């Protein structure tokens, strides 16, 4: 966007005012004088609020016509929604009494009332237009009429008793109206509370379909705020062309910008500063305005703020709406304090205007200005910026009109909170990070979606890529996918108003995977990166993922596929993606990615370093039989699953011999070779026995014995296809998990018999005309007409005939299904989603035969969220090590889908982890060996560097309650941090407009490759940064710098501290000192393991003091280290409140513990490290000093170098 547009936006939004506070009958002004070279502009004032309509100029648009439309909408709104027009429909409602017949709402009132009702519910009453009586109370009674001297206590008291009197009057009136409570209780808050109770939607109105009635006589609706948004929506809706409509700060845009820009820009005005408000009040007082309610804008000649700056320029796309609520359109002065005219509907009091409270809330919604308005009002009413953010955030996804953007502004700082899409690394940071490595050569195995995604991501990160595919064609099983790819918070979901969120998606994935391993870190990465993956496919490759379906096991419509093409032909999604990617690779990437088909990889080339495997390349067999070695810097294995492995020495025979002989939907290439070649190098395999049977592989009646079945896609059942057995009875919820549907077919259905052939159990799949339409006739044509897999039946009688069941049984089945679909619940199968109806009266049906077929192998090589293949060796502290330079993604990996894959999650997995693995594989050659090279030289590097969050692990079970380990990617996959053992890092980031910072001792070792992990608390004890750590998601960026600390160096066969040789390390630890303690123990055990016999004479003794057994949940880990290295490591735990049966130390650490469990007397090569809270460390220093430890033999984290107790 050009800068001139930035300084001169297309529209403007400022703190909006309530409609109708003054004369509504203000005439519509004539078209403005503004030049209209680009736009046709009509503007005027209505209800003292300026409006402006900008219409993209094109032939045939007449300003008069626009003005008429605008006028017409205003008039209709006035006669329906205005509280200030005594005859308006809303006032008819407000004048109703309890017992009056319910009012039948006009379509306009109904739309606004239902919208308001939804917003009340969704904002948990932060927005509530039935608060009107309370507003009235404030307006007409105590507060506004008071004039007090804040310094005079008596005056204050008088004021209070007067207020109280007023309240009692209100109270009496309420009692008269029949509301019982304790009239003796005269405390104001209780009165307001009561009034508040009555002024809430649920206790004030009852709305049923088209009717509204009152629950008490005083109930009153003030819809003016939301009506303003409605008015803007309605004008935009009625204008026949691209336009921007703006009224009183509410803005909506429709269509394309006339200059051909992608967006329209709207400037959001900055609210007044506190000083400006105070001065404004002073000025209007001087001008004669009677207090204490002051309308500041009206005194401004041009309606602008004094500080006429923009807070932000916000881009709006077709259909976007923006609304702003501010705290200071009307200012109330009382006791020297300023209050807003806005009431917190939950607490029933006016909002105070000060520097910390929310001054302005700006909300951009897709599709509805009315909702944007309600949400900005709700947000501002909460006062607290963080609470407002928490209110708005869920609307980003779980809402019909999703919030695209919001901006919350408080005057302190000023503090600005902007909507951040979780898990996105800003482009500039990514580019800078990628500049820090040398180009690598990456070998990718397999040309399915995982392989192609990895290849493209690696090339984008600067690598030269060789893609090896054993088949002649590229695409693998990915090219067979038809149901689609999952994603939540996608553009398509937003466009279609689908509510979805990470909790639902992750819950569904874990639930589906029960019985197997769904690694929470992998699932979270899959989830958070799902929308970016979809975005990548849509915008990088122009894949129109515009059709959504809700498949089995999903809580929302989130499986995306492409609509039929221009000629109405189906677009099989997997094939389309793979074809497009190949074309892009052969075009744009021809000099970066080389695809070699007919090249089967036989094994990996590797070497050993210490006990670490390092991959250098692959052995390839060309289709002509020639074998050769291909060397590279890293290898990404994307060879798919083993669904077609039927040989006696294959993976299926090894892990699921019971499935040998089953039909499959997989291509013959799916033999699982990639899994085997990784296993040869020691890769850990997980969930290899978890094989998914797809319930619906088509049986072709002309070729029933063929083991390869064409898949009847999930979407067939997703479009309402039902399953019945040979008796004509349903037996399962068709939309249940695949595992459940498959099992039900195997249990409840007869075997397929044709002549002498007896096949597997099978079911009939019946589609009504409505289902066929929903699924799409073009795609259906492929299965029905081209492949002959469906037969047509005119009516139910014909279906019964085809199935060979009794007609009355089938009729009964369909009748109860149809009834269930009407009430939304089938008691027999628990089906609750009915995409289409089918009943005994249905005609033009089609019927196919389906059988469970091997479809997907959930197990495979274990990877971490960076796509690194994990070695079988499990280290202490539950850690894996990765095989260096080896990455994997897609169906050949395990740990994402557990016991059963959720439909649509496989293509997603390929895309998400393919991209991650490919990019990580491209970063193995770093220009710098360390992320913080300066730290290596002089101990710290205060330069903050961006780090991308890889994963957050819940470590409650390992390191104690409420702990997490946050792991961040170093720039390079093989880079070290450059820190010494015991050295701190600073972590910094922005959350809710505040910069939060914390200091941590890493829990990972300095020589861990490509990652740095910190142990943190996730409760409030962890300090303010906890909020940030709980907030970020994989892919988010924080800033890290290297600080000082212990700086213990494990160099080859020696340990050094400040240049001094250390042989014995004592650890006195407790409370918060776990992270450094664990890091030191890890580093020491690693040192002993590597040094072998040369470690003789080295020792580490730990004494750990804790309150109770729950504080030492990692004891098993310590025990493991002790068992592995008994001569080198010992530990002793002292508990203040020991559990029953406790056999170790009791009480606090004292002299006898030092003498018996530490090194005593201390020698020159000893170092005692204290890890714990400051108070603990100080008392330990005293104890050690008393026992003869010199200053240089003690290191204390909390006192750092100041170790003397004197
Ligand atoms: C019929 C069908 C429909 C499906 N529908 C969906 C769907 O709608 N949504 C969804 O999410 N998932 C679906 N799936 C699952 C999904 O398509 C696959 O699991 C996923 O695409 C696997 O992708 P991949 O890249 O890991 O492997 P693949 O796409 O299978 O690619 C692996 C490639 O590696 C090659 N290869 C194997 N071994 C070697 C070797 N030794 N050397 C060189 N190359 C080798 C293979 O030839 C193959 O081309 C479906 C699967 C099938 C079979």
mmCIF file of N, CA and C and ligand atoms in Angstrom, residues 445-451 468-471 473-485 573 599-602 638-641 665-667 669 673-674 677 711 738 855-856 889-892 901-908 910, ligand 1:
data_model
loop_
_atom_site.group_PDB
_atom_site.id
_atom_site.type_symbol
_atom_site.label_atom_id
_atom_site.label_comp_id
_atom_site.label_asym_id
_atom_site.label_seq_id
_atom_site.Cartn_x
_atom_site.Cartn_y
_atom_site.Cartn_z
ATOM 1 N N UNK A 445 12.821 -37.880 0.448
ATOM 2 C CA UNK A 445 12.398 -39.180 -0.069
ATOM 3 C C UNK A 445 10.878 -39.237 -0.141
ATOM 4 N N UNK A 446 10.346 -39.446 -1.329
ATOM 5 C CA UNK A 446 8.898 -39.565 -1.493
ATOM 6 C C UNK A 446 8.293 -38.281 -2.026
ATOM 7 N N UNK A 447 7.374 -38.443 -2.975
ATOM 8 C CA UNK A 447 6.818 -37.255 -3.632
ATOM 9 C C UNK A 447 5.342 -37.067 -3.350
ATOM 10 N N UNK A 448 4.877 -37.530 -2.164
ATOM 11 C CA UNK A 448 3.506 -37.233 -1.754
ATOM 12 C C UNK A 448 3.454 -35.804 -1.226
ATOM 13 N N UNK A 449 2.372 -35.502 -0.522
ATOM 14 C CA UNK A 449 2.223 -34.126 -0.036
ATOM 15 C C UNK A 449 3.305 -33.775 0.983
ATOM 16 N N UNK A 450 3.676 -34.733 1.832
ATOM 17 C CA UNK A 450 4.724 -34.439 2.820
ATOM 18 C C UNK A 450 6.029 -34.125 2.106
ATOM 19 N N UNK A 451 6.381 -34.969 1.122
ATOM 20 C CA UNK A 451 7.643 -34.795 0.409
ATOM 21 C C UNK A 451 7.692 -33.491 -0.365
ATOM 22 N N UNK A 468 13.554 -37.755 -4.334
ATOM 23 C CA UNK A 468 13.637 -39.101 -4.896
ATOM 24 C C UNK A 468 12.305 -39.828 -4.756
ATOM 25 N N UNK A 469 11.801 -40.342 -5.860
ATOM 26 C CA UNK A 469 10.501 -41.032 -5.851
ATOM 27 C C UNK A 469 10.682 -42.361 -6.574
ATOM 28 N N UNK A 470 10.260 -43.449 -5.926
ATOM 29 C CA UNK A 470 10.505 -44.757 -6.543
ATOM 30 C C UNK A 470 9.563 -45.038 -7.723
ATOM 31 N N UNK A 471 8.382 -44.457 -7.690
ATOM 32 C CA UNK A 471 7.418 -44.707 -8.767
ATOM 33 C C UNK A 471 7.723 -43.825 -9.981
ATOM 34 N N UNK A 473 5.296 -42.136 -11.360
ATOM 35 C CA UNK A 473 4.452 -40.945 -11.165
ATOM 36 C C UNK A 473 4.707 -40.376 -9.784
ATOM 37 N N UNK A 474 4.506 -39.092 -9.654
ATOM 38 C CA UNK A 474 4.606 -38.491 -8.317
ATOM 39 C C UNK A 474 3.207 -38.443 -7.682
ATOM 40 N N UNK A 475 3.180 -38.205 -6.399
ATOM 41 C CA UNK A 475 1.873 -37.963 -5.736
ATOM 42 C C UNK A 475 1.513 -38.938 -4.639
ATOM 43 N N UNK A 476 1.974 -40.204 -4.745
ATOM 44 C CA UNK A 476 1.695 -41.202 -3.703
ATOM 45 C C UNK A 476 0.220 -41.302 -3.359
ATOM 46 N N UNK A 477 -0.046 -41.708 -2.122
ATOM 47 C CA UNK A 477 -1.442 -41.796 -1.673
ATOM 48 C C UNK A 477 -2.069 -40.412 -1.542
ATOM 49 N N UNK A 478 -1.210 -39.411 -1.435
ATOM 50 C CA UNK A 478 -1.753 -38.041 -1.294
ATOM 51 C C UNK A 478 -2.635 -37.708 -2.486
ATOM 52 N N UNK A 479 -2.239 -38.218 -3.651
ATOM 53 C CA UNK A 479 -3.001 -37.901 -4.859
ATOM 54 C C UNK A 479 -4.354 -38.602 -4.887
ATOM 55 N N UNK A 480 -4.554 -39.555 -3.945
ATOM 56 C CA UNK A 480 -5.843 -40.261 -3.934
ATOM 57 C C UNK A 480 -6.862 -39.606 -3.011
ATOM 58 N N UNK A 481 -6.397 -38.658 -2.216
ATOM 59 C CA UNK A 481 -7.289 -38.089 -1.194
ATOM 60 C C UNK A 481 -8.443 -37.324 -1.838
ATOM 61 N N UNK A 482 -9.615 -37.520 -1.280
ATOM 62 C CA UNK A 482 -10.789 -36.849 -1.852
ATOM 63 C C UNK A 482 -11.592 -36.064 -0.822
ATOM 64 N N UNK A 483 -11.510 -36.479 0.440
ATOM 65 C CA UNK A 483 -12.380 -35.814 1.422
ATOM 66 C C UNK A 483 -11.890 -34.418 1.739
ATOM 67 N N UNK A 484 -10.569 -34.271 1.865
ATOM 68 C CA UNK A 484 -10.056 -32.924 2.071
ATOM 69 C C UNK A 484 -9.066 -32.807 3.201
ATOM 70 N N UNK A 485 -8.770 -31.568 3.522
ATOM 71 C CA UNK A 485 -7.740 -31.243 4.503
ATOM 72 C C UNK A 485 -8.358 -30.393 5.612
ATOM 73 N N UNK A 573 -9.413 -33.499 -4.557
ATOM 74 C CA UNK A 573 -8.529 -32.525 -3.914
ATOM 75 C C UNK A 573 -7.061 -32.962 -3.857
ATOM 76 N N UNK A 599 13.369 -43.783 -8.697
ATOM 77 C CA UNK A 599 14.576 -43.839 -7.861
ATOM 78 C C UNK A 599 14.207 -44.296 -6.461
ATOM 79 N N UNK A 600 14.443 -45.563 -6.226
ATOM 80 C CA UNK A 600 14.031 -46.143 -4.940
ATOM 81 C C UNK A 600 15.174 -46.045 -3.933
ATOM 82 N N UNK A 601 14.864 -45.538 -2.778
ATOM 83 C CA UNK A 601 15.907 -45.424 -1.748
ATOM 84 C C UNK A 601 15.957 -46.718 -0.955
ATOM 85 N N UNK A 602 17.163 -47.273 -0.860
ATOM 86 C CA UNK A 602 17.307 -48.563 -0.188
ATOM 87 C C UNK A 602 17.727 -48.417 1.265
ATOM 88 N N UNK A 638 9.841 -39.025 3.643
ATOM 89 C CA UNK A 638 8.398 -38.780 3.460
ATOM 90 C C UNK A 638 7.829 -39.890 2.579
ATOM 91 N N UNK A 639 8.119 -41.124 2.955
ATOM 92 C CA UNK A 639 7.807 -42.245 2.061
ATOM 93 C C UNK A 639 6.446 -42.866 2.319
ATOM 94 N N UNK A 640 5.632 -42.254 3.150
ATOM 95 C CA UNK A 640 4.269 -42.725 3.337
ATOM 96 C C UNK A 640 4.186 -43.944 4.240
ATOM 97 N N UNK A 641 2.986 -44.533 4.280
ATOM 98 C CA UNK A 641 2.725 -45.628 5.224
ATOM 99 C C UNK A 641 2.975 -47.007 4.633
ATOM 100 N N UNK A 665 -7.151 -49.504 0.439
ATOM 101 C CA UNK A 665 -7.398 -48.373 -0.465
ATOM 102 C C UNK A 665 -6.073 -47.770 -0.942
ATOM 103 N N UNK A 666 -4.970 -48.314 -0.443
ATOM 104 C CA UNK A 666 -3.649 -47.729 -0.729
ATOM 105 C C UNK A 666 -3.085 -48.191 -2.060
ATOM 106 N N UNK A 667 -2.157 -47.373 -2.566
ATOM 107 C CA UNK A 667 -1.415 -47.775 -3.757
ATOM 108 C C UNK A 667 -0.389 -48.838 -3.387
ATOM 109 N N UNK A 669 2.617 -48.953 -3.804
ATOM 110 C CA UNK A 669 3.905 -48.422 -3.330
ATOM 111 C C UNK A 669 3.968 -48.283 -1.808
ATOM 112 N N UNK A 673 8.831 -48.559 3.379
ATOM 113 C CA UNK A 673 10.298 -48.703 3.337
ATOM 114 C C UNK A 673 11.016 -47.614 4.138
ATOM 115 N N UNK A 674 10.470 -46.428 4.107
ATOM 116 C CA UNK A 674 11.115 -45.333 4.839
ATOM 117 C C UNK A 674 11.183 -45.620 6.333
ATOM 118 N N UNK A 677 14.027 -48.118 6.883
ATOM 119 C CA UNK A 677 15.409 -47.615 6.769
ATOM 120 C C UNK A 677 15.763 -46.695 7.941
ATOM 121 N N UNK A 711 -11.958 -45.941 -2.702
ATOM 122 C CA UNK A 711 -12.508 -45.417 -1.451
ATOM 123 C C UNK A 711 -13.838 -44.707 -1.680
ATOM 124 N N UNK A 738 -13.984 -43.533 12.357
ATOM 125 C CA UNK A 738 -13.817 -44.634 11.397
ATOM 126 C C UNK A 738 -13.690 -45.973 12.103
ATOM 127 N N UNK A 855 -6.585 -48.614 5.347
ATOM 128 C CA UNK A 855 -6.590 -47.289 4.735
ATOM 129 C C UNK A 855 -5.382 -46.464 5.154
ATOM 130 N N UNK A 856 -4.987 -46.609 6.398
ATOM 131 C CA UNK A 856 -3.966 -45.685 6.896
ATOM 132 C C UNK A 856 -3.214 -46.352 8.044
ATOM 133 N N UNK A 889 8.384 -36.750 7.901
ATOM 134 C CA UNK A 889 7.048 -36.131 7.955
ATOM 135 C C UNK A 889 6.062 -37.000 7.198
ATOM 136 N N UNK A 890 4.800 -36.850 7.545
ATOM 137 C CA UNK A 890 3.745 -37.540 6.812
ATOM 138 C C UNK A 890 3.426 -38.899 7.410
ATOM 139 N N UNK A 891 2.878 -39.757 6.566
ATOM 140 C CA UNK A 891 2.345 -41.022 7.067
ATOM 141 C C UNK A 891 3.428 -41.960 7.594
ATOM 142 N N UNK A 892 4.675 -41.729 7.226
ATOM 143 C CA UNK A 892 5.739 -42.607 7.737
ATOM 144 C C UNK A 892 6.081 -42.287 9.194
ATOM 145 N N UNK A 901 -6.767 -42.239 13.163
ATOM 146 C CA UNK A 901 -6.630 -40.902 12.573
ATOM 147 C C UNK A 901 -7.985 -40.284 12.261
ATOM 148 N N UNK A 902 -8.079 -39.028 12.578
ATOM 149 C CA UNK A 902 -9.282 -38.275 12.263
ATOM 150 C C UNK A 902 -9.249 -37.912 10.774
ATOM 151 N N UNK A 903 -10.376 -38.102 10.100
ATOM 152 C CA UNK A 903 -10.413 -37.825 8.663
ATOM 153 C C UNK A 903 -9.953 -36.402 8.369
ATOM 154 N N UNK A 904 -9.095 -36.252 7.361
ATOM 155 C CA UNK A 904 -8.637 -34.930 6.955
ATOM 156 C C UNK A 904 -7.374 -34.473 7.674
ATOM 157 N N UNK A 905 -6.967 -35.225 8.703
ATOM 158 C CA UNK A 905 -5.778 -34.825 9.457
ATOM 159 C C UNK A 905 -4.488 -35.282 8.802
ATOM 160 N N UNK A 906 -4.599 -36.169 7.816
ATOM 161 C CA UNK A 906 -3.368 -36.682 7.225
ATOM 162 C C UNK A 906 -2.772 -35.691 6.234
ATOM 163 N N UNK A 907 -3.613 -35.186 5.339
ATOM 164 C CA UNK A 907 -3.104 -34.163 4.419
ATOM 165 C C UNK A 907 -2.569 -32.985 5.224
ATOM 166 N N UNK A 908 -3.272 -32.672 6.313
ATOM 167 C CA UNK A 908 -2.823 -31.553 7.146
ATOM 168 C C UNK A 908 -1.455 -31.848 7.754
ATOM 169 N N UNK A 910 0.815 -33.796 6.625
ATOM 170 C CA UNK A 910 1.843 -33.754 5.572
ATOM 171 C C UNK A 910 2.289 -32.314 5.332
HETATM 172 C C1 LIG B 1 -7.837 -43.428 -1.094
HETATM 173 C C2 LIG B 1 -7.308 -42.516 -0.045
HETATM 174 C C3 LIG B 1 -7.991 -41.381 0.270
HETATM 175 C C4 LIG B 1 -7.513 -40.524 1.262
HETATM 176 N N1 LIG B 1 -8.198 -39.384 1.566
HETATM 177 C C5 LIG B 1 -7.690 -38.534 2.463
HETATM 178 C C6 LIG B 1 -8.313 -37.301 2.707
HETATM 179 O O1 LIG B 1 -9.292 -36.949 2.109
HETATM 180 N N2 LIG B 1 -7.776 -36.484 3.635
HETATM 181 C C7 LIG B 1 -6.655 -36.810 4.326
HETATM 182 O O2 LIG B 1 -6.212 -36.019 5.150
HETATM 183 N N3 LIG B 1 -6.046 -37.967 4.092
HETATM 184 C C8 LIG B 1 -6.517 -38.827 3.179
HETATM 185 N N4 LIG B 1 -5.878 -39.998 2.924
HETATM 186 C C9 LIG B 1 -4.615 -40.257 3.573
HETATM 187 C C10 LIG B 1 -3.540 -39.431 2.932
HETATM 188 O O3 LIG B 1 -3.787 -39.247 1.594
HETATM 189 C C11 LIG B 1 -2.164 -40.024 3.093
HETATM 190 O O4 LIG B 1 -2.005 -40.598 4.317
HETATM 191 C C12 LIG B 1 -1.131 -38.976 2.976
HETATM 192 O O5 LIG B 1 -1.365 -38.231 1.835
HETATM 193 C C13 LIG B 1 0.252 -39.565 2.953
HETATM 194 O O6 LIG B 1 1.116 -38.638 2.417
HETATM 195 P P1 LIG B 1 2.665 -38.895 2.431
HETATM 196 O O7 LIG B 1 3.272 -37.763 1.715
HETATM 197 O O8 LIG B 1 3.110 -39.173 3.793
HETATM 198 O O9 LIG B 1 2.813 -40.216 1.608
HETATM 199 P P2 LIG B 1 2.363 -40.534 0.139
HETATM 200 O O10 LIG B 1 1.504 -39.512 -0.407
HETATM 201 O O11 LIG B 1 1.854 -41.919 0.129
HETATM 202 O O12 LIG B 1 3.724 -40.443 -0.645
HETATM 203 C C14 LIG B 1 4.781 -41.313 -0.368
HETATM 204 C C15 LIG B 1 5.616 -41.447 -1.612
HETATM 205 O O13 LIG B 1 6.845 -42.057 -1.257
HETATM 206 C C16 LIG B 1 7.220 -42.948 -2.278
HETATM 207 N N5 LIG B 1 8.132 -43.940 -1.720
HETATM 208 C C17 LIG B 1 7.857 -44.942 -0.863
HETATM 209 N N6 LIG B 1 8.960 -45.623 -0.589
HETATM 210 C C18 LIG B 1 9.971 -45.066 -1.284
HETATM 211 C C19 LIG B 1 11.343 -45.336 -1.420
HETATM 212 N N7 LIG B 1 11.917 -46.362 -0.787
HETATM 213 N N8 LIG B 1 12.084 -44.551 -2.211
HETATM 214 C C20 LIG B 1 11.541 -43.505 -2.886
HETATM 215 N N9 LIG B 1 10.212 -43.228 -2.808
HETATM 216 C C21 LIG B 1 9.458 -43.991 -2.016
HETATM 217 C C22 LIG B 1 5.912 -43.530 -2.714
HETATM 218 O O14 LIG B 1 6.010 -44.084 -3.987
HETATM 219 C C23 LIG B 1 4.983 -42.344 -2.652
HETATM 220 O O15 LIG B 1 4.924 -41.683 -3.869
HETATM 221 C C24 LIG B 1 -6.339 -40.862 1.942
HETATM 222 C C25 LIG B 1 -5.639 -42.008 1.617
HETATM 223 C C26 LIG B 1 -6.113 -42.837 0.630
HETATM 224 C C27 LIG B 1 -5.344 -44.072 0.300
#
